[in-house]
GROMACS .gro file of C-alpha atoms in nm:
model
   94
    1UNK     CA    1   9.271   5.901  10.662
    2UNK     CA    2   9.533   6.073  10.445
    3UNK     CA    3   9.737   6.323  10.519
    4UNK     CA    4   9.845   6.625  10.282
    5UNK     CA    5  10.198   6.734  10.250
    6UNK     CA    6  10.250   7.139  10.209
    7UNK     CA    7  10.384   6.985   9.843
    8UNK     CA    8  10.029   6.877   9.803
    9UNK     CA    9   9.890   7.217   9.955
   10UNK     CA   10  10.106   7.380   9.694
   11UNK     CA   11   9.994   7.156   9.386
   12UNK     CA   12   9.620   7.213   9.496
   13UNK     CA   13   9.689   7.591   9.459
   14UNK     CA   14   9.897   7.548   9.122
   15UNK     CA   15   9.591   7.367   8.999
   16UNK     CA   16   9.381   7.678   9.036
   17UNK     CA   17   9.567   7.840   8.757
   18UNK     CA   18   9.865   7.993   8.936
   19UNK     CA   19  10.232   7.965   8.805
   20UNK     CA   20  10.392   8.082   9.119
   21UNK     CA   21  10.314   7.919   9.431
   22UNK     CA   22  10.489   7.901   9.761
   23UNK     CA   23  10.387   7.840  10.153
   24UNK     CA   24  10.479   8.121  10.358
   25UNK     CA   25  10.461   8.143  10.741
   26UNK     CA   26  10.416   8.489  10.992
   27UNK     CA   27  10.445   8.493  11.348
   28UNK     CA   28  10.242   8.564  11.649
   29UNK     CA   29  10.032   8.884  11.608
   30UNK     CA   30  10.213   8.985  11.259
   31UNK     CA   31  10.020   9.276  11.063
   32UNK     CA   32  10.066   9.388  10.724
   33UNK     CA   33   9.979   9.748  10.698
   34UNK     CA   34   9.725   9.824  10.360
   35UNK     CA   35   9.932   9.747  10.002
   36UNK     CA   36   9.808   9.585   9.737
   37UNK     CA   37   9.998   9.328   9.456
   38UNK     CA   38  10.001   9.384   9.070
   39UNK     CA   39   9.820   9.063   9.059
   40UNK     CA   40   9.561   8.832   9.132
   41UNK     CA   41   9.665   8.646   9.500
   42UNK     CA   42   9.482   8.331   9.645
   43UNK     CA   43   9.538   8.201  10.035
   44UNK     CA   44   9.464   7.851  10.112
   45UNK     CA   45   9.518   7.866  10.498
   46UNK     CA   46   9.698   7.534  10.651
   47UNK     CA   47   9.693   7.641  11.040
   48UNK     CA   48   9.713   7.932  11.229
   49UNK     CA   49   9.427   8.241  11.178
   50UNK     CA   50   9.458   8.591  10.978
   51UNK     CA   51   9.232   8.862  10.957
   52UNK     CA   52   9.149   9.086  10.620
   53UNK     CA   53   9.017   9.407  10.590
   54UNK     CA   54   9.010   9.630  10.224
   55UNK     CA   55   9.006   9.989  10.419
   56UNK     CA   56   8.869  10.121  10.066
   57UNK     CA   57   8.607   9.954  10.025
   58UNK     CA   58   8.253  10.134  10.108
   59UNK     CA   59   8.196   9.964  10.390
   60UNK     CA   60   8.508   9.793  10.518
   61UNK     CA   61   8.499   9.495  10.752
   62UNK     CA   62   8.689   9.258  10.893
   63UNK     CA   63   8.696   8.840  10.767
   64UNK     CA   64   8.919   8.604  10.975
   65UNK     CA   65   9.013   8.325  10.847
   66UNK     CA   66   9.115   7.970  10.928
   67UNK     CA   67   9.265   7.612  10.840
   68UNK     CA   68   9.112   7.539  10.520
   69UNK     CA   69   8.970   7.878  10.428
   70UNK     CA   70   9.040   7.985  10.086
   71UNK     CA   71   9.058   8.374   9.968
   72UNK     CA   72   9.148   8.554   9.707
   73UNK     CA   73   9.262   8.918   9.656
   74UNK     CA   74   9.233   9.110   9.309
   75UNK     CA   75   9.510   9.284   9.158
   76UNK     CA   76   9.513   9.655   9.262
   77UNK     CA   77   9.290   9.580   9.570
   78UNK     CA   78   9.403   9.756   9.875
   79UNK     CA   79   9.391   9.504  10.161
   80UNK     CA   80   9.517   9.509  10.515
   81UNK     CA   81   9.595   9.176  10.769
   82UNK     CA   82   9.663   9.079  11.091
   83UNK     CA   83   9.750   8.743  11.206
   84UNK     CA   84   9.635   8.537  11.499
   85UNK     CA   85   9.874   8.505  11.866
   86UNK     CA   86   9.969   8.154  11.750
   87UNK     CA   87  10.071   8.265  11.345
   88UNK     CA   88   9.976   8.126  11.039
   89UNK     CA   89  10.057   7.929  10.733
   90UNK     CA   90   9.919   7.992  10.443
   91UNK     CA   91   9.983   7.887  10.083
   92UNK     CA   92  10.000   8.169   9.809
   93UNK     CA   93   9.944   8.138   9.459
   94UNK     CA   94  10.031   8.455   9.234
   0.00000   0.00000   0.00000
């Protein structure tokens, strides 16, 4: 079995088409209140859980997320998260 570095993590994401790319880490019960980025954003989740809403959308509801999952967030798109009670890593490409 092989194990992946957070260097791999990071080229995986960089192979999607990103230029910047970087693993980022939040603690316990972190929550990022609705904001959006001026660009295209995708999460590749190493450990740890988070939780998405978009609060403008029709019908808003809540995804969580785990190890493994991969999301994405369009440019301009208002989004909102909370993260798990044991944190989460997560790497971003922009």
């Amino acid at each position: 079995m092989s194990y992946k570095t957070r260097k791999d993590y990071e080229a995986e994401v960089q192979s999607w088409g990103f230029s910047h790319v970087f693993t980022w880490t939040d603690g316990p019960n972190a929550h990022y209140r609705p904001h959006s980025h001026t660009t295209l954003t995708a999460h590749l989740v190493l450990g740890g859980q988070l939780t998405i809403t978009y609060p403008k959308d029709p019908s808003p509801e809540k995804k969580t997320y785990s190890a493994g999952d991969r999301f994405d967030v369009d440019a301009g798109r208002l989004h909102e998260m909370w993260v798990g009670s044991e944190g989460c890593t997560y790497v971003v490409g922009e």
